[in-house]
Coordinates of C-alpha atoms in Angstrom, one line a residue:
M165 CA 107.0 153.2 100.0
R166 CA 106.5 156.5 98.2
Y167 CA 105.0 159.6 99.8
F168 CA 103.0 162.2 97.9
R169 CA 101.4 165.5 98.8
V170 CA 98.1 165.8 97.0
T171 CA 95.6 168.6 96.6
S172 CA 92.0 167.9 97.5
G173 CA 89.9 171.0 97.2
D174 CA 91.6 173.6 99.4
D175 CA 93.4 170.9 101.4
E176 CA 96.7 169.3 100.9
R177 CA 97.0 165.7 102.1
L178 CA 99.8 163.2 102.6
V179 CA 99.3 160.0 100.6
V180 CA 101.5 156.9 100.7
S181 CA 101.7 154.3 97.9
D182 CA 103.0 150.8 98.4
G183 CA 102.9 150.2 94.6
D184 CA 99.6 148.4 94.6
A185 CA 97.3 151.0 96.3
A186 CA 97.5 154.5 97.7
Y187 CA 96.3 155.5 101.2
D188 CA 95.4 158.9 102.5
L189 CA 97.3 159.2 105.8
T190 CA 95.6 162.5 106.6
S191 CA 92.2 160.8 106.7
A192 CA 93.3 158.7 109.7
P193 CA 92.5 160.1 113.2
D194 CA 95.1 162.7 113.9
G195 CA 96.7 161.8 110.6
P196 CA 99.6 163.8 109.4
S197 CA 99.3 166.2 106.4
T198 CA 103.1 166.5 105.8
V199 CA 106.1 164.3 105.9
V200 CA 107.6 166.3 108.8
E201 CA 104.4 165.8 110.8
L202 CA 104.6 162.1 110.1
L203 CA 108.2 161.9 111.3
A204 CA 107.6 164.1 114.3
A205 CA 104.8 161.9 115.6
D206 CA 107.0 158.8 115.5
E207 CA 108.8 158.4 118.8
T208 CA 110.6 155.2 117.6
R209 CA 112.6 157.2 115.0
Q210 CA 112.9 154.1 112.8
G211 CA 112.0 155.7 109.5
L212 CA 109.2 156.9 107.2
D213 CA 107.6 153.5 106.6
E214 CA 107.6 152.5 110.2
A215 CA 106.0 155.9 111.1
A216 CA 103.3 155.4 108.4
E217 CA 102.3 151.9 109.8
A218 CA 100.7 153.6 112.7
Y219 CA 98.1 155.2 110.4
L220 CA 97.6 152.7 107.6
D221 CA 94.8 150.7 109.2
D222 CA 92.6 153.8 109.5
A223 CA 93.7 155.5 106.2
G224 CA 91.3 155.2 103.4
E225 CA 92.3 154.2 99.9
V226 CA 92.5 157.1 97.4
E227 CA 93.1 157.7 93.8
F228 CA 94.9 160.7 92.3
D229 CA 96.6 161.8 89.1
D230 CA 99.7 163.9 88.2
D231 CA 97.7 167.1 88.2
D232 CA 96.9 166.7 91.9
L233 CA 100.5 166.6 93.0
V234 CA 102.3 169.4 94.8
L235 CA 105.8 169.7 96.4
P236 CA 106.2 166.5 98.3
V237 CA 108.2 168.2 101.1
E238 CA 108.7 171.8 101.9
P239 CA 112.3 172.0 102.7
P240 CA 113.4 175.0 104.8
E241 CA 116.7 174.8 103.0
V242 CA 117.8 173.2 99.7
W243 CA 121.5 172.5 99.2
A244 CA 123.4 171.1 96.3
S245 CA 126.6 169.3 95.4
G246 CA 128.8 170.1 92.5
V247 CA 131.3 168.2 90.3
T248 CA 130.4 164.7 91.7
Y249 CA 130.3 163.1 88.2
Q250 CA 133.1 163.1 85.6
I251 CA 130.8 164.5 83.0
S252 CA 130.0 167.4 85.3
E253 CA 133.7 168.1 85.8
E254 CA 134.2 168.1 82.0
A255 CA 131.2 170.4 81.4
R256 CA 132.3 172.9 84.0
Q257 CA 135.8 173.0 82.4
E258 CA 134.2 173.5 79.0
E259 CA 132.2 176.5 80.1
S260 CA 134.7 178.2 82.4
D261 CA 137.6 180.6 81.8
E262 CA 139.2 179.0 84.9
P263 CA 138.8 175.3 84.4
D264 CA 141.4 174.1 86.9
V265 CA 139.2 174.9 89.9
Y266 CA 136.8 172.2 88.8
I267 CA 139.5 169.5 88.4
D268 CA 140.6 170.3 91.9
V269 CA 137.1 169.9 93.3
Y270 CA 136.5 166.6 91.5
Q271 CA 139.7 165.1 92.8
S272 CA 139.8 166.6 96.3
E273 CA 138.8 165.1 99.6
R274 CA 136.3 167.8 100.4
P275 CA 133.3 168.0 98.0
E276 CA 131.6 171.1 96.7
V277 CA 128.5 171.7 98.7
F278 CA 126.6 175.0 98.3
F279 CA 123.3 176.6 99.2
K280 CA 120.8 176.3 96.5
A281 CA 117.3 177.5 97.4
T282 CA 114.8 178.8 100.0
P283 CA 111.2 177.5 100.1
S284 CA 110.0 180.5 98.0
R285 CA 112.4 179.6 95.2
T286 CA 111.5 175.9 95.1
V287 CA 108.7 174.5 92.9
G288 CA 107.0 171.1 92.8
P289 CA 105.7 168.8 90.0
N290 CA 104.2 170.6 87.0
E291 CA 105.2 174.0 88.2
S292 CA 107.4 176.2 86.0
V293 CA 111.2 176.2 86.6
G294 CA 113.0 179.4 85.8
I295 CA 115.7 180.6 83.4
R296 CA 117.3 184.0 84.2
G297 CA 116.5 186.9 81.9
D298 CA 120.1 188.0 82.1
S299 CA 121.6 184.6 81.0
D300 CA 121.9 183.2 77.5
W301 CA 123.1 179.7 78.3
D302 CA 120.8 177.8 80.7
T303 CA 120.4 174.1 81.4
P304 CA 118.6 171.8 83.8
E305 CA 120.6 169.5 86.0
P306 CA 118.8 166.3 87.0
E307 CA 119.9 164.9 90.4
L308 CA 119.1 162.3 93.0
A309 CA 118.1 164.4 96.1
I310 CA 118.4 163.4 99.7
V311 CA 115.8 164.2 102.3
L312 CA 117.2 164.7 105.8
Y313 CA 115.5 164.6 109.3
E314 CA 117.5 165.2 112.4
G315 CA 120.6 164.9 110.3
D316 CA 119.7 161.4 109.0
I317 CA 118.8 160.3 105.5
V318 CA 115.1 159.4 105.6
G319 CA 114.2 159.4 101.9
F320 CA 115.0 160.4 98.4
T321 CA 113.4 162.5 95.8
I322 CA 114.2 164.0 92.4
G323 CA 115.9 167.4 92.1
N324 CA 116.3 169.8 89.2
D325 CA 119.2 172.2 89.9
M326 CA 118.5 174.9 87.3
S327 CA 121.7 176.6 86.3
S328 CA 123.0 179.6 84.2
R329 CA 126.1 178.2 82.6
S330 CA 127.0 181.6 81.1
I331 CA 127.1 183.3 84.4
E332 CA 129.0 180.5 86.2
G333 CA 131.4 180.2 83.3
A334 CA 132.3 183.9 83.4
N335 CA 133.7 183.5 86.9
P336 CA 133.4 180.7 89.5
L337 CA 132.6 183.4 92.2
Y338 CA 129.4 184.1 90.3
L339 CA 128.1 180.7 91.4
P340 CA 125.3 182.0 93.7
Q341 CA 123.9 184.2 90.9
A342 CA 124.1 181.2 88.5
K343 CA 122.3 178.9 90.9
V344 CA 120.1 180.9 93.3
Y345 CA 117.2 182.9 91.8
D346 CA 113.4 182.6 91.4
R347 CA 112.2 179.1 90.5
C348 CA 115.7 177.8 90.5
A349 CA 114.9 174.4 92.0
A350 CA 112.3 171.7 91.5
L351 CA 111.6 168.7 93.7
G352 CA 109.2 165.7 93.3
P353 CA 107.0 164.0 92.5
S354 CA 107.3 162.1 95.7
V355 CA 109.7 161.0 98.5
T356 CA 110.7 157.4 98.4
S357 CA 111.7 156.1 101.9
A358 CA 115.3 155.3 102.4
G359 CA 114.4 151.8 103.4
D360 CA 112.7 151.3 100.1
I361 CA 115.9 152.1 98.1
D362 CA 118.2 149.1 98.0
D363 CA 121.2 151.1 96.8
P364 CA 121.0 154.8 96.0
H365 CA 124.3 154.5 94.1
D366 CA 122.7 152.1 91.5
L367 CA 119.7 153.9 90.1
E368 CA 118.9 154.5 86.5
M369 CA 118.3 158.2 85.7
T370 CA 117.0 159.7 82.4
M371 CA 116.2 163.2 81.2
Q372 CA 114.2 164.4 78.2
I373 CA 113.7 168.0 77.1
H374 CA 110.7 168.6 74.9
R375 CA 110.2 171.6 72.6
D376 CA 107.3 172.1 70.2
D377 CA 106.3 168.4 70.4
E378 CA 109.8 167.2 69.7
V379 CA 112.5 165.7 72.0
V380 CA 115.5 168.1 71.7
Y381 CA 117.6 166.4 74.3
E382 CA 117.6 162.8 75.7
G383 CA 120.2 161.2 78.0
E384 CA 120.5 158.5 80.6
T385 CA 123.0 157.6 83.3
N386 CA 123.3 155.7 86.6
T387 CA 124.0 157.1 90.0
G388 CA 126.7 154.5 90.3
E389 CA 128.8 157.0 88.2
M390 CA 128.9 159.4 91.2
V391 CA 132.3 159.7 92.7
R392 CA 130.9 160.6 96.1
T393 CA 128.4 158.7 98.3
C394 CA 125.2 160.1 99.7
E395 CA 126.5 159.5 103.2
E396 CA 129.7 161.4 102.4
L397 CA 127.9 164.4 101.0
T398 CA 125.5 164.5 103.9
S399 CA 128.4 164.4 106.4
Y400 CA 130.0 167.4 104.8
L401 CA 126.8 169.3 104.8
T402 CA 126.1 168.7 108.4
R403 CA 129.7 169.3 109.7
H404 CA 129.6 172.2 112.1
N405 CA 126.3 173.1 110.5
V406 CA 123.0 172.2 112.0
V407 CA 120.4 171.9 109.2
P408 CA 116.7 172.2 109.7
D409 CA 114.5 169.1 109.5
L410 CA 113.4 168.2 105.9
T411 CA 116.4 169.9 104.4
V412 CA 117.1 168.5 100.9
L413 CA 120.5 167.9 99.5
M414 CA 121.0 167.4 95.7
T415 CA 123.8 165.1 94.9
G416 CA 125.1 166.4 91.5
T417 CA 124.3 165.7 87.9
A418 CA 125.6 163.4 85.3
L419 CA 123.4 164.6 82.5
V420 CA 124.5 167.8 80.8
P421 CA 123.3 168.7 77.3
E422 CA 126.3 169.0 75.0
G423 CA 127.8 172.1 73.4
D424 CA 125.9 175.4 73.5
F425 CA 122.4 173.8 74.0
T426 CA 120.2 176.2 76.0
L427 CA 116.7 176.0 77.4
H428 CA 113.9 178.1 75.9
E429 CA 110.8 179.4 77.5
G430 CA 108.0 176.9 76.9
D431 CA 110.3 173.8 77.0
L432 CA 109.3 170.8 79.2
V433 CA 111.9 169.1 81.3
E434 CA 111.1 165.5 82.3
I435 CA 113.4 163.7 84.7
E436 CA 113.0 160.0 85.8
I437 CA 114.9 158.2 88.5
E438 CA 114.3 154.5 89.1
D439 CA 112.2 153.7 92.2
V440 CA 111.6 157.4 92.7
G441 CA 109.4 158.6 89.9
T442 CA 109.1 161.2 87.1
L443 CA 109.4 164.9 87.7
K444 CA 108.0 167.2 84.9
N445 CA 108.4 171.0 84.8
P446 CA 107.7 173.5 82.1
V447 CA 110.3 176.3 81.6
T448 CA 109.6 180.1 82.0
T449 CA 111.8 183.2 82.0
V450 CA 112.2 185.0 85.4

């Protein structure tokens, strides 16, 4: 099932969809209004869908549209993975004055896992993602994102790892500045429960970038191209590192616009992942 956070007046409510109908879990007696409240109330620890079953009989059906959606989870930390697809390795070599470091990461036992965003730097569906005012080469990076609870994978969402290729390319040590800034991460539109994804390593992913009513970039891939597994990336994130509940881990990108393509203010980034949904975000300069 898919879990959405929806605005209703001044309230934000937790809604679950089984594909046929949507149910307002918050409307049930003592119903949760966030994913973390839903999981915390479940003593069985069997997963999101099992936790939701306790409220479904008393939850009213509800209708909503894309304009009602907000960030589906509020992760205390967002982390990201780098160079997990061959095309990402090639793109990093293309942009960098020190390309060998990316070959080493792609082929090494230890993956690249880095801190990406705080809650204040993370936006949800339809909110603007940022490009840095001191960068002249900026791209979105569409990624399957893992949602963690008590260190376990409980669901998946879509992540957009906004990046300054000019800053990172100047020196790999500038990675935090290239990756961590205002509006640098987007998540949504929902969280699909881990039990509802047959194989996270076999999902179709597409991205379109719209500019002035034209599609200026379009690409597609499959998460099966990822050289790492979700379990492997999670294990490295949580080694000797206790992460807070609802931490999100992005798993790397396989869709990188070619050449010197750069985002412009006013562009619209649209990312779709099979069984997860479509995340849309306009672009602004920060």
